[in-house]
Amino acid sequence: LLKQYEQMQGAVKNLSQGRSYIRMGLATMGGNSVYPQLRKLFQQEYPEIAVMAVEDYNGELRRMLEEDEVDLVLCSSRTMSEMPEFDHIDIRSSRVLFCVNRNHPLADGGCVTYEEMSREPLVLLSDVYSITRRIRQAFAKRGLPMDIIHYTNQAYTVLRFIRQGAACGFLPSDVVEGNPDIVGIPLPDGEESCTSLFWKRDRLQFSAARKLLQFAKEHLEEIRGGAP
């Protein structure tokens, strides 16, 4: 992540003083399901504007936006959406799913209880991700144990464990879509969340970032349609 940020800063220094670039912060969960299509469509219309991105978790992305290290942040964050210093537009909704291999006994049920989930071996994203903190709180609230066999910072690792039938896990629906070997089951109390584009209220000072924001507002359906 530090290398990504340093590369972005190096590229910025090499660009002209006309400020024809955008610094984007992306959340690994959520942001990456939207960014490829958003970037592709935007660059087709504005090839002269360079778009550079760095990935991180929500807390660090919020700090980077507060300290003007990035112009825009693409992530799913209830906290940021409620902060008065930020404004946002919602791009795409998703929900957390309990994910199992397609041959798992729970795959055909269409629903699952916390008691059933507590009896399964689990692979979880690390606690820097809000999805994991919320899941752990939900189990603790019910006094149920979790059989956690592995932690990881990579969604790909969670997917791999599940594909191989080695564990179950929790992932956003937009990450699970397009994986035929994995079945996502809605949680009993699951809520929808939105991947949103955030900026500092009244501080979007560069025209390139304003153009991307306006473009996103005008092409929401196209951007959503290209997400998995």
XYZ file of C-alpha atoms in Angstrom:
228
model
C 0.000 0.000 0.000
C 2.840 2.395 0.817
C 4.456 1.576 -2.527
C 1.171 2.289 -4.336
C 0.932 5.680 -2.642
C 4.562 6.557 -3.409
C 4.033 5.590 -7.057
C 0.961 7.812 -7.240
C 2.849 10.744 -5.679
C 5.740 10.230 -8.091
C 3.391 10.281 -11.065
C 1.781 13.481 -9.790
C 5.163 15.239 -9.677
C 5.817 14.310 -13.291
C 2.562 15.759 -14.593
C 2.117 19.303 -15.815
C 1.174 22.175 -13.553
C -2.224 22.293 -15.252
C -3.483 19.797 -12.656
C -4.997 17.483 -15.291
C -4.989 14.485 -12.981
C -7.146 12.925 -10.256
C -5.931 11.144 -7.124
C -8.407 8.446 -6.163
C -8.552 6.365 -2.985
C -10.117 2.911 -3.315
C -11.372 0.473 -0.709
C -10.419 -3.120 -1.465
C -13.948 -4.072 -0.416
C -16.475 -2.222 -2.545
C -14.324 0.276 -4.382
C -12.770 -2.269 -6.694
C -16.176 -3.547 -7.815
C -16.976 -0.127 -9.299
C -13.661 1.531 -10.166
C -12.690 -0.402 -13.336
C -15.899 0.510 -15.162
C -15.916 4.079 -13.849
C -12.313 4.612 -14.933
C -12.809 3.022 -18.365
C -15.864 5.124 -19.213
C -14.350 8.350 -17.847
C -11.084 7.906 -19.761
C -12.996 7.307 -22.986
C -14.518 10.775 -22.629
C -11.549 12.518 -20.977
C -8.359 10.791 -22.198
C -6.333 13.881 -21.364
C -7.007 13.506 -17.612
C -4.777 11.026 -15.761
C -6.522 8.967 -13.083
C -4.266 7.498 -10.395
C -5.504 5.289 -7.589
C -4.274 3.821 -4.346
C -5.968 1.016 -2.380
C -6.372 0.977 1.386
C -8.901 0.281 4.112
C -11.630 2.766 5.016
C -9.991 4.367 8.043
C -6.828 5.241 6.141
C -8.797 6.439 3.110
C -10.770 8.788 5.346
C -7.531 10.221 6.754
C -6.096 10.679 3.251
C -9.187 12.562 2.126
C -9.178 14.741 5.248
C -5.529 15.633 4.686
C -5.933 16.267 0.931
C -3.694 13.354 -0.058
C -6.450 12.192 -2.429
C -9.221 14.115 -4.196
C -11.920 11.432 -4.106
C -12.548 8.190 -2.258
C -14.551 5.242 -3.538
C -15.673 2.968 -0.714
C -18.563 1.723 1.398
C -18.544 3.634 4.688
C -21.524 4.445 6.864
C -19.223 6.514 9.081
C -18.062 8.768 6.252
C -21.590 9.157 4.885
C -22.655 10.601 8.261
C -19.709 13.001 8.646
C -20.644 16.637 7.879
C -17.266 17.434 6.287
C -17.861 14.941 3.469
C -20.379 14.785 0.661
C -21.069 11.715 -1.463
C -23.076 10.083 -4.199
C -24.157 6.459 -3.923
C -22.956 4.277 -6.799
C -23.962 0.691 -6.064
C -25.637 -1.208 -3.234
C -24.502 -4.531 -1.779
C -24.979 -6.667 1.314
C -22.849 -8.997 3.372
C -23.374 -12.675 2.555
C -22.414 -15.886 4.329
C -20.483 -17.676 1.599
C -20.159 -21.435 1.157
C -18.942 -23.829 -1.504
C -21.712 -24.773 -3.947
C -21.548 -28.390 -2.680
C -21.911 -27.398 0.981
C -25.036 -28.722 2.785
C -26.171 -25.136 3.467
C -25.868 -24.063 -0.175
C -29.412 -25.041 -1.181
C -31.249 -23.716 1.854
C -31.509 -20.054 0.883
C -31.240 -18.968 4.524
C -28.931 -19.549 7.469
C -28.950 -18.928 11.223
C -26.128 -17.650 13.394
C -26.185 -20.983 15.217
C -25.521 -22.811 11.948
C -22.743 -20.394 10.986
C -21.084 -20.806 14.378
C -20.605 -24.530 13.696
C -18.664 -23.948 10.462
C -14.894 -23.341 10.033
C -14.448 -19.704 9.003
C -11.902 -17.686 7.075
C -12.180 -13.968 7.859
C -10.756 -10.735 6.599
C -8.648 -8.991 9.233
C -10.196 -6.630 11.756
C -9.146 -3.534 9.798
C -12.220 -4.236 7.660
C -15.547 -3.055 9.082
C -17.288 -6.130 7.658
C -15.301 -8.346 10.045
C -15.868 -6.113 13.064
C -19.628 -6.132 12.445
C -19.719 -9.907 12.063
C -17.752 -10.472 15.261
C -20.076 -8.109 17.138
C -23.135 -9.979 15.839
C -21.807 -13.322 17.124
C -20.731 -11.817 20.457
C -24.171 -10.254 20.918
C -25.713 -13.724 20.648
C -23.085 -15.379 22.833
C -22.025 -17.682 20.011
C -18.467 -18.901 19.306
C -16.722 -18.527 15.973
C -14.488 -21.277 14.605
C -11.970 -19.003 12.876
C -9.243 -21.018 11.168
C -7.576 -18.226 9.190
C -7.331 -14.424 8.914
C -6.297 -12.595 5.744
C -6.116 -9.105 4.257
C -7.101 -10.378 0.809
C -10.617 -11.110 -0.437
C -9.034 -13.462 -2.961
C -7.786 -15.680 -0.120
C -11.288 -15.862 1.385
C -12.676 -16.823 -2.029
C -9.998 -19.488 -2.484
C -10.747 -21.156 0.865
C -14.445 -21.250 0.011
C -13.937 -22.519 -3.558
C -11.866 -25.398 -2.230
C -14.427 -26.242 0.452
C -11.881 -25.586 3.204
C -13.952 -22.988 5.065
C -16.901 -20.612 4.894
C -16.673 -16.830 5.043
C -18.343 -13.441 4.840
C -18.066 -11.200 1.790
C -20.049 -8.398 0.113
C -22.449 -9.527 -2.589
C -20.583 -7.606 -5.306
C -17.448 -9.635 -4.571
C -19.297 -12.957 -4.700
C -21.187 -12.330 -7.950
C -19.677 -14.076 -10.937
C -18.198 -16.926 -8.863
C -20.134 -20.071 -9.864
C -18.395 -22.233 -7.241
C -19.624 -20.037 -4.378
C -23.120 -19.573 -2.969
C -23.850 -16.417 -0.969
C -26.606 -16.629 1.663
C -28.113 -13.441 3.142
C -27.573 -12.959 6.864
C -30.689 -13.088 9.087
C -30.296 -9.399 9.980
C -28.293 -8.302 6.952
C -28.491 -4.675 5.880
C -27.699 -3.162 2.525
C -24.725 -0.847 2.190
C -23.659 1.427 -0.644
C -20.388 1.896 -2.421
C -20.154 5.667 -2.683
C -17.920 8.339 -4.137
C -16.816 10.742 -1.373
C -15.258 14.194 -1.487
C -14.604 16.996 0.971
C -17.635 19.250 1.118
C -16.942 22.669 -0.431
C -13.331 21.664 -1.119
C -13.467 20.042 -4.546
C -11.171 22.679 -5.965
C -9.674 21.052 -9.064
C -11.589 20.909 -12.327
C -10.440 17.370 -13.183
C -11.993 15.952 -10.003
C -15.163 17.981 -10.590
C -15.408 16.529 -14.096
C -15.162 12.963 -12.779
C -17.789 13.645 -10.141
C -20.186 15.123 -12.698
C -19.472 12.253 -15.067
C -20.299 9.704 -12.354
C -23.611 11.441 -11.633
C -24.575 11.414 -15.318
C -23.517 7.792 -16.013
C -24.611 5.905 -12.900
C -26.482 3.187 -14.761
C -23.586 2.496 -17.113
C -21.151 2.325 -14.188
C -23.410 -0.030 -12.245
C -23.981 -2.168 -15.312
C -20.296 -2.857 -15.750
C -19.777 -3.964 -12.140
C -19.719 -7.734 -11.493
